[in-house]
mmCIF file with all atom_site columns, C-alpha atoms in Angstrom:
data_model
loop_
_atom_site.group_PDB
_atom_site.id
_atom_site.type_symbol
_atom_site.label_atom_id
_atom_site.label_alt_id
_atom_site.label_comp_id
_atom_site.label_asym_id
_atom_site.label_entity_id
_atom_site.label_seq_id
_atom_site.pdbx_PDB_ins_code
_atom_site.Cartn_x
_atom_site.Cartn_y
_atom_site.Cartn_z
_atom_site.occupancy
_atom_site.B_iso_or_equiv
_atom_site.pdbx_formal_charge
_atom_site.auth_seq_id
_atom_site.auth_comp_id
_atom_site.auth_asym_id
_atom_site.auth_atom_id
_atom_site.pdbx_PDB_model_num
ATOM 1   C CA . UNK A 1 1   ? 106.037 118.661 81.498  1.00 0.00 ? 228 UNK A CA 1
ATOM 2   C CA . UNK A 1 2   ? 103.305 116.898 79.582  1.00 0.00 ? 229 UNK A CA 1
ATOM 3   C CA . UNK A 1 3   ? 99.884  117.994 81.430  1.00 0.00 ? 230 UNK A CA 1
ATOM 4   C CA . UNK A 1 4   ? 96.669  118.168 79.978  1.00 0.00 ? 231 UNK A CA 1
ATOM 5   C CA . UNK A 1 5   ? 94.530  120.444 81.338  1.00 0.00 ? 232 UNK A CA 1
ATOM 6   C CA . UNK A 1 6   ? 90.294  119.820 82.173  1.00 0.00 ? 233 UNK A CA 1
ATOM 7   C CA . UNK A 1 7   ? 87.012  122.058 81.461  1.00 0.00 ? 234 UNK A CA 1
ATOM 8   C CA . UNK A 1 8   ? 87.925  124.437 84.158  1.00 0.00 ? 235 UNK A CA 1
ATOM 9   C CA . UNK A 1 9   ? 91.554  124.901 83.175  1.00 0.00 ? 236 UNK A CA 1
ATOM 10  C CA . UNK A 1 10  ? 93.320  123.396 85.873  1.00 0.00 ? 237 UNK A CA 1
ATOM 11  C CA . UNK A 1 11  ? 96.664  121.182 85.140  1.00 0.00 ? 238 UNK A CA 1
ATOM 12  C CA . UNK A 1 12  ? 95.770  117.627 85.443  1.00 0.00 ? 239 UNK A CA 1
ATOM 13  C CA . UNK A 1 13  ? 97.701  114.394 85.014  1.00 0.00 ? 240 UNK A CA 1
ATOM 14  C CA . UNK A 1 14  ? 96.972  110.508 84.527  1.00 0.00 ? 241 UNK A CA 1
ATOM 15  C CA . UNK A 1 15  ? 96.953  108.608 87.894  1.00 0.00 ? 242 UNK A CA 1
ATOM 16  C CA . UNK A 1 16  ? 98.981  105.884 86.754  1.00 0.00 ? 243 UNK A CA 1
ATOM 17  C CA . UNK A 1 17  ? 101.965 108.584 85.641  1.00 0.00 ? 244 UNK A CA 1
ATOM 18  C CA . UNK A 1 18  ? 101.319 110.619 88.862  1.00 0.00 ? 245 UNK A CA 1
ATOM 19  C CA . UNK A 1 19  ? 102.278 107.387 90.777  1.00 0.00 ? 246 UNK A CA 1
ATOM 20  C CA . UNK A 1 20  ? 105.312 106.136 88.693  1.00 0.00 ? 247 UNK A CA 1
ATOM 21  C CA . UNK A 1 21  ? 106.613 110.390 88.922  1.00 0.00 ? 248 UNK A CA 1
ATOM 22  C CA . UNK A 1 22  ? 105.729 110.346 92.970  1.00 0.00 ? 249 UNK A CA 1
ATOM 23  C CA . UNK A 1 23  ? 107.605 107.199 93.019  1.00 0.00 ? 250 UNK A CA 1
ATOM 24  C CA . UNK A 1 24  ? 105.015 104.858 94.669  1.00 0.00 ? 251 UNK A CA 1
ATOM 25  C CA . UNK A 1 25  ? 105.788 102.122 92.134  1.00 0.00 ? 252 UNK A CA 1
ATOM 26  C CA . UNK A 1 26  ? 108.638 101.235 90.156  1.00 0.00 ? 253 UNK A CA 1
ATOM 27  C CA . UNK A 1 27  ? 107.096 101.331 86.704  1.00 0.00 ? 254 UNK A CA 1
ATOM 28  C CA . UNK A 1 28  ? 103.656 102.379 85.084  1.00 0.00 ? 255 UNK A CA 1
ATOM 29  C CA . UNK A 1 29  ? 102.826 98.861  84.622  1.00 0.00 ? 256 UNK A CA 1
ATOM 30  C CA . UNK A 1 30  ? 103.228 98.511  88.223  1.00 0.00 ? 257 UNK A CA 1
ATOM 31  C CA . UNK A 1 31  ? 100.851 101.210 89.243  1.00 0.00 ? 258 UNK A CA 1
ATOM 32  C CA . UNK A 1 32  ? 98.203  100.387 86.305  1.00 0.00 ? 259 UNK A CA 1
ATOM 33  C CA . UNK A 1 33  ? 97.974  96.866  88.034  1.00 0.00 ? 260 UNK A CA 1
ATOM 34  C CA . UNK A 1 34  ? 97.254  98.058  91.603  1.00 0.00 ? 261 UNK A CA 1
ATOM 35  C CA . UNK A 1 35  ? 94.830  100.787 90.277  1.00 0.00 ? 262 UNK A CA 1
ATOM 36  C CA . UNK A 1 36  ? 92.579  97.780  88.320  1.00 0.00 ? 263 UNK A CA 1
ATOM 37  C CA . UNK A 1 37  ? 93.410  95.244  91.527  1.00 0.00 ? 264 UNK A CA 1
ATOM 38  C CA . UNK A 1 38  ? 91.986  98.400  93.860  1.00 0.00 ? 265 UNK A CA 1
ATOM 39  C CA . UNK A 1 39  ? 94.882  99.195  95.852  1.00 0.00 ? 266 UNK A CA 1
ATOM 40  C CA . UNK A 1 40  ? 94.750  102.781 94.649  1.00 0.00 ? 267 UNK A CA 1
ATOM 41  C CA . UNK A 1 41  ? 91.206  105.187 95.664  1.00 0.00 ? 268 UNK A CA 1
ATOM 42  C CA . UNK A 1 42  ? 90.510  108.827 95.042  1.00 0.00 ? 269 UNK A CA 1
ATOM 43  C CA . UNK A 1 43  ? 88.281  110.798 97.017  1.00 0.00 ? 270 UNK A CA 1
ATOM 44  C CA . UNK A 1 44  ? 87.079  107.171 98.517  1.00 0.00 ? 271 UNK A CA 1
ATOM 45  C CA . UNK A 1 45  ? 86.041  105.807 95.109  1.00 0.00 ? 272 UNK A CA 1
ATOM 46  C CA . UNK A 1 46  ? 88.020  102.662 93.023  1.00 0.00 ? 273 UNK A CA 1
ATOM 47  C CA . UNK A 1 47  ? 89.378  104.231 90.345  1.00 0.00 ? 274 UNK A CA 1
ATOM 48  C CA . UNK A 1 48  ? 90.963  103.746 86.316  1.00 0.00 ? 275 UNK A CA 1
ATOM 49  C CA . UNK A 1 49  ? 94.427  104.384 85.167  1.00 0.00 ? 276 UNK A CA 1
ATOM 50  C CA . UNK A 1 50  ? 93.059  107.223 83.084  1.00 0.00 ? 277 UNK A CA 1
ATOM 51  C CA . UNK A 1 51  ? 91.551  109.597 85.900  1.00 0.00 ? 278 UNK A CA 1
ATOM 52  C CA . UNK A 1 52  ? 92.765  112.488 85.236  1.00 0.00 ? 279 UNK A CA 1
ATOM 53  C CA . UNK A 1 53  ? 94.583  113.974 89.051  1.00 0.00 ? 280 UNK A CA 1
ATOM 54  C CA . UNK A 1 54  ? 94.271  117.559 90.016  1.00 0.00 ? 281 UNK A CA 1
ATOM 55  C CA . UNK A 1 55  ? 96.012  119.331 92.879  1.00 0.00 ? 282 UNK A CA 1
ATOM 56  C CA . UNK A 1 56  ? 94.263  118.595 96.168  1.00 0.00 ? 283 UNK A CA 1
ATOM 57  C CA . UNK A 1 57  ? 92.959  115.093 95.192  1.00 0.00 ? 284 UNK A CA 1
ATOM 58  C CA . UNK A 1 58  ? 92.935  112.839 98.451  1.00 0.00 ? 285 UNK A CA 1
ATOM 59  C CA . UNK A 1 59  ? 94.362  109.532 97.467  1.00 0.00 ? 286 UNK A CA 1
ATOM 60  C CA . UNK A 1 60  ? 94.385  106.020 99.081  1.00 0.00 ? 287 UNK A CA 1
ATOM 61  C CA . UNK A 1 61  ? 97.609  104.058 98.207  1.00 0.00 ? 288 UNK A CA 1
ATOM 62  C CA . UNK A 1 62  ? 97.600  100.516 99.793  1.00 0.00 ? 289 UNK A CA 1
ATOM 63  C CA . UNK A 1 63  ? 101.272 99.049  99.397  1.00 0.00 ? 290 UNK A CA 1
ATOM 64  C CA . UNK A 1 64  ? 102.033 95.837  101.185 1.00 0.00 ? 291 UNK A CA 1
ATOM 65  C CA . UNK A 1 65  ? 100.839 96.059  104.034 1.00 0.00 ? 292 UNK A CA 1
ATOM 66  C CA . UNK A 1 66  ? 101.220 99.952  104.212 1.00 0.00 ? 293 UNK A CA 1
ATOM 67  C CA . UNK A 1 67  ? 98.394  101.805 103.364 1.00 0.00 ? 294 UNK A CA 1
ATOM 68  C CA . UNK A 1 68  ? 98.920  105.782 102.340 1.00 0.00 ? 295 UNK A CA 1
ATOM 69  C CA . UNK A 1 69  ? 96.750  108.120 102.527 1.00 0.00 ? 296 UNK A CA 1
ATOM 70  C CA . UNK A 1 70  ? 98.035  111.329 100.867 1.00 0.00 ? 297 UNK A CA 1
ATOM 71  C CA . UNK A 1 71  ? 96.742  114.699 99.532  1.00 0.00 ? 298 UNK A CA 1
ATOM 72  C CA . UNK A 1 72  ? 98.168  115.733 95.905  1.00 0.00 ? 299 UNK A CA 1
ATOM 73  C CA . UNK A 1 73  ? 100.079 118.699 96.265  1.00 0.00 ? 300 UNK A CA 1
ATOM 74  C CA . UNK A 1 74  ? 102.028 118.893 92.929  1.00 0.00 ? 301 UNK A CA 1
ATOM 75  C CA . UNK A 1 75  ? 102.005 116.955 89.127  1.00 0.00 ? 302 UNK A CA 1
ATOM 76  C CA . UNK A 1 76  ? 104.933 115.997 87.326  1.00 0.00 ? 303 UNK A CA 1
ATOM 77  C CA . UNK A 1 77  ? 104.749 113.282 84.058  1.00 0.00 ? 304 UNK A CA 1
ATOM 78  C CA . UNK A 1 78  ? 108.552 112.970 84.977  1.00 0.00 ? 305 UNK A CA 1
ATOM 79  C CA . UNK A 1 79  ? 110.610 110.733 87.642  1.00 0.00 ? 306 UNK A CA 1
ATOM 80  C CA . UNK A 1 80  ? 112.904 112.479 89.257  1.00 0.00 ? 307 UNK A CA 1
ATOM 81  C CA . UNK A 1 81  ? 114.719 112.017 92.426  1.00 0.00 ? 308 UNK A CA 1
ATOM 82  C CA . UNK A 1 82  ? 113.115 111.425 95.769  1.00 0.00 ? 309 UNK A CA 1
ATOM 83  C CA . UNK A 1 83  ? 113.495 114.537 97.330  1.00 0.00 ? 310 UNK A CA 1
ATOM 84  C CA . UNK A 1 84  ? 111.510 116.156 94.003  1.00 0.00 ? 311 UNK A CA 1
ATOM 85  C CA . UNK A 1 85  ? 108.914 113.078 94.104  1.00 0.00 ? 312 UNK A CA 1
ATOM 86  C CA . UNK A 1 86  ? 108.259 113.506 97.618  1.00 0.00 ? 313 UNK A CA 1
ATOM 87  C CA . UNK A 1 87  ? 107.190 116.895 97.546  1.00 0.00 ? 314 UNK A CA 1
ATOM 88  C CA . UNK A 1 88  ? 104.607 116.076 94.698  1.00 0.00 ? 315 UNK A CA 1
ATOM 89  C CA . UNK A 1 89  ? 102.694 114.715 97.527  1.00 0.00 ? 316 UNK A CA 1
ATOM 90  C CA . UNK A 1 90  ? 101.830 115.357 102.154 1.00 0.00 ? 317 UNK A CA 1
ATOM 91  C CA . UNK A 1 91  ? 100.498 112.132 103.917 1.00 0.00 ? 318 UNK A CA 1
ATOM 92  C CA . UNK A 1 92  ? 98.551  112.889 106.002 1.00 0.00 ? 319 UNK A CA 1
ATOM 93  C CA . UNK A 1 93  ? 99.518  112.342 110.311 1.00 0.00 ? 320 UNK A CA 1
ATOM 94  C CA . UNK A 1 94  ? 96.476  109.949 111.233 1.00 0.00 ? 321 UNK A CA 1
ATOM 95  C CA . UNK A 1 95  ? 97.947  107.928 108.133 1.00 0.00 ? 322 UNK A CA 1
ATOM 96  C CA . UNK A 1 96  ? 101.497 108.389 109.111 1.00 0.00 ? 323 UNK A CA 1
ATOM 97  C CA . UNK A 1 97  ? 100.948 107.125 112.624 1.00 0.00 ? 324 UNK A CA 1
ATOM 98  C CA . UNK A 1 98  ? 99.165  104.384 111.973 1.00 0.00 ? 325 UNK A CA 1
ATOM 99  C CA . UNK A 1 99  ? 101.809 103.114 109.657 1.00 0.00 ? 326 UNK A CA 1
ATOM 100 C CA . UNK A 1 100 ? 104.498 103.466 111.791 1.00 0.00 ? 327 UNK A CA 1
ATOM 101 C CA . UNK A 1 101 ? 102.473 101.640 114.813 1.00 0.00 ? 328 UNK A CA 1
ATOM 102 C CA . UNK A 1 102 ? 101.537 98.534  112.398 1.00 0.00 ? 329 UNK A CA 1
ATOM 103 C CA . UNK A 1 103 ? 105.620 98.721  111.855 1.00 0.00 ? 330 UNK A CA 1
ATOM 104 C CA . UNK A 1 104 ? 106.255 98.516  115.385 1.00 0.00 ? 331 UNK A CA 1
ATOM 105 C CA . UNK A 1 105 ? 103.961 96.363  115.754 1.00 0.00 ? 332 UNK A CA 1
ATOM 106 C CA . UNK A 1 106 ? 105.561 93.043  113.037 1.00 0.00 ? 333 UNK A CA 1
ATOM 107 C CA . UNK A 1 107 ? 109.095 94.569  114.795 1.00 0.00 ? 334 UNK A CA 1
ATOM 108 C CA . UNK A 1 108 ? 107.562 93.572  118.187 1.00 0.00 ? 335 UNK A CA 1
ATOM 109 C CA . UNK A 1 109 ? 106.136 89.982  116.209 1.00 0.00 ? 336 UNK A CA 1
ATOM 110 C CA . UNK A 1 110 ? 109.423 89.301  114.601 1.00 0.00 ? 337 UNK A CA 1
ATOM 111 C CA . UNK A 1 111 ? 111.048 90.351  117.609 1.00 0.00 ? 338 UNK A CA 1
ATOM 112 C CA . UNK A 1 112 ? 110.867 86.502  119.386 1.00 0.00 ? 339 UNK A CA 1
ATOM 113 C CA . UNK A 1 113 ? 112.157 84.517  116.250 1.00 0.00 ? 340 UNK A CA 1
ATOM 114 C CA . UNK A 1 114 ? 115.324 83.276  115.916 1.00 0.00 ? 341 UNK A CA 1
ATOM 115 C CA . UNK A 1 115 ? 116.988 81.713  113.314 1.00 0.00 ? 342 UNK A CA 1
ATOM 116 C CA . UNK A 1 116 ? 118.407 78.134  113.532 1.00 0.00 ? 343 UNK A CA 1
ATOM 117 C CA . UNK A 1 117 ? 122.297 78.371  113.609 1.00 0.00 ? 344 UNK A CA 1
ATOM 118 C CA . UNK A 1 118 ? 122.940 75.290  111.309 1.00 0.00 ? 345 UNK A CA 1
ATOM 119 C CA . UNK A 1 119 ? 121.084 73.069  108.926 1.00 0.00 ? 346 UNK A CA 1
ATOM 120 C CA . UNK A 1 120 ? 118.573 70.325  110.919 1.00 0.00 ? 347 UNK A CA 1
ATOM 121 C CA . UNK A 1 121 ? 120.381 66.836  111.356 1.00 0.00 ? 348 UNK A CA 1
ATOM 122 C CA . UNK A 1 122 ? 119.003 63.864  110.056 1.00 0.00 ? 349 UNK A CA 1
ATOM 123 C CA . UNK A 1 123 ? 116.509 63.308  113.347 1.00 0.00 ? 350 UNK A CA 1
ATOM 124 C CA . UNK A 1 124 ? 115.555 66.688  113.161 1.00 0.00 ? 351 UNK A CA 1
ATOM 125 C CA . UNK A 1 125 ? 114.681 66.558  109.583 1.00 0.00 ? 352 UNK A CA 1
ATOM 126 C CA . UNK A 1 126 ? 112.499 63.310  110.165 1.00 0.00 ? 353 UNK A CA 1
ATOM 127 C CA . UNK A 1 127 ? 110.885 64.840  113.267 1.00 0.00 ? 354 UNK A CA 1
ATOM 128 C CA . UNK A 1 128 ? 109.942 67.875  110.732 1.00 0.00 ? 355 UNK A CA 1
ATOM 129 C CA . UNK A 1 129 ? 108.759 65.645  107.717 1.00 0.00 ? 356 UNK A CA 1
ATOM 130 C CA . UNK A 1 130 ? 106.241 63.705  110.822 1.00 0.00 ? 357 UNK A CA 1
ATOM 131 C CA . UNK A 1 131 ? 104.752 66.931  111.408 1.00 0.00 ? 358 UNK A CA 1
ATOM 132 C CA . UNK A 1 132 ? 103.816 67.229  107.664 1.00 0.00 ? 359 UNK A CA 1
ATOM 133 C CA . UNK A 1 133 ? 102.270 63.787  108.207 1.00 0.00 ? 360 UNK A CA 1
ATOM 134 C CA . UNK A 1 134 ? 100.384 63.595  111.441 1.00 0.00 ? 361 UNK A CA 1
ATOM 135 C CA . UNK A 1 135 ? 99.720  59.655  110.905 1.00 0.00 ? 362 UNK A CA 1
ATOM 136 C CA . UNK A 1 136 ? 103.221 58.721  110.585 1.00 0.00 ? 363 UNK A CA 1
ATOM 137 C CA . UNK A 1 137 ? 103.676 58.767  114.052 1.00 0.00 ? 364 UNK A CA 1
#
């Protein structure tokens, strides 16, 4: 492991290498965009792709439509496999249940749509390019 360490002598890491390791995003490019776009806070505040993280930073991760809120609990300048990346981190149960409510919650949304079973016809097609086109009919 590659971690630099601060004034007081405690291990600290990039953020935008601490997400790619905890595998948040794919790539570092990835996470350096959402940090400058503000999807990523620490301790509440916007942050740079340079903070250095420390063990027991709170962070903010806003994926999608997912939003994380997680305490550090490890650093690794590696990827490795889930299990490993997952324990670099503990979300925390407030955040937890609130994502898995807003999941239920587009199930429950999605839940009334079906698809069409075949391509529109030809009156069903004009019927759909009138709607476009309020005056045509």
């Amino acid at each position: 492991m590659n971690l630099g360490s601060d004034e007081q002598g405690m291990a600290t890491l990039r953020l935008d290498i601490w997400l790619w390791a905890a595998r948040f995003y794919k790539t570092r490019s990835l996470a350096k965009q959402a940090i400058v776009t503000g999807k990523v806070d620490v301790g509440g505040q916007r942050a740079k792709s340079s903070r250095a993280v420390r063990v027991g930073d709170v962070l903010a991760i806003t994926r999608g439509d997912d939003t994380y809120e997680i305490e550090v609990r490890g650093l690794s300048d590696q990827r490795g496999p889930a299990p490993v990346a997952q324990a670099l981190y503990v979300e925390s149960e407030a955040s937890r249940a609130r994502r898995e409510a807003a999941l239920a919650q587009r199930r429950a949304e999605r839940a009334g749509y079906q698809a069409p079973q075949s391509r529109p016809d030809k009156r069903a097609r004009r019927l759909i390019r009138a709607l476009g086109d309020i005056d045509a009919m």
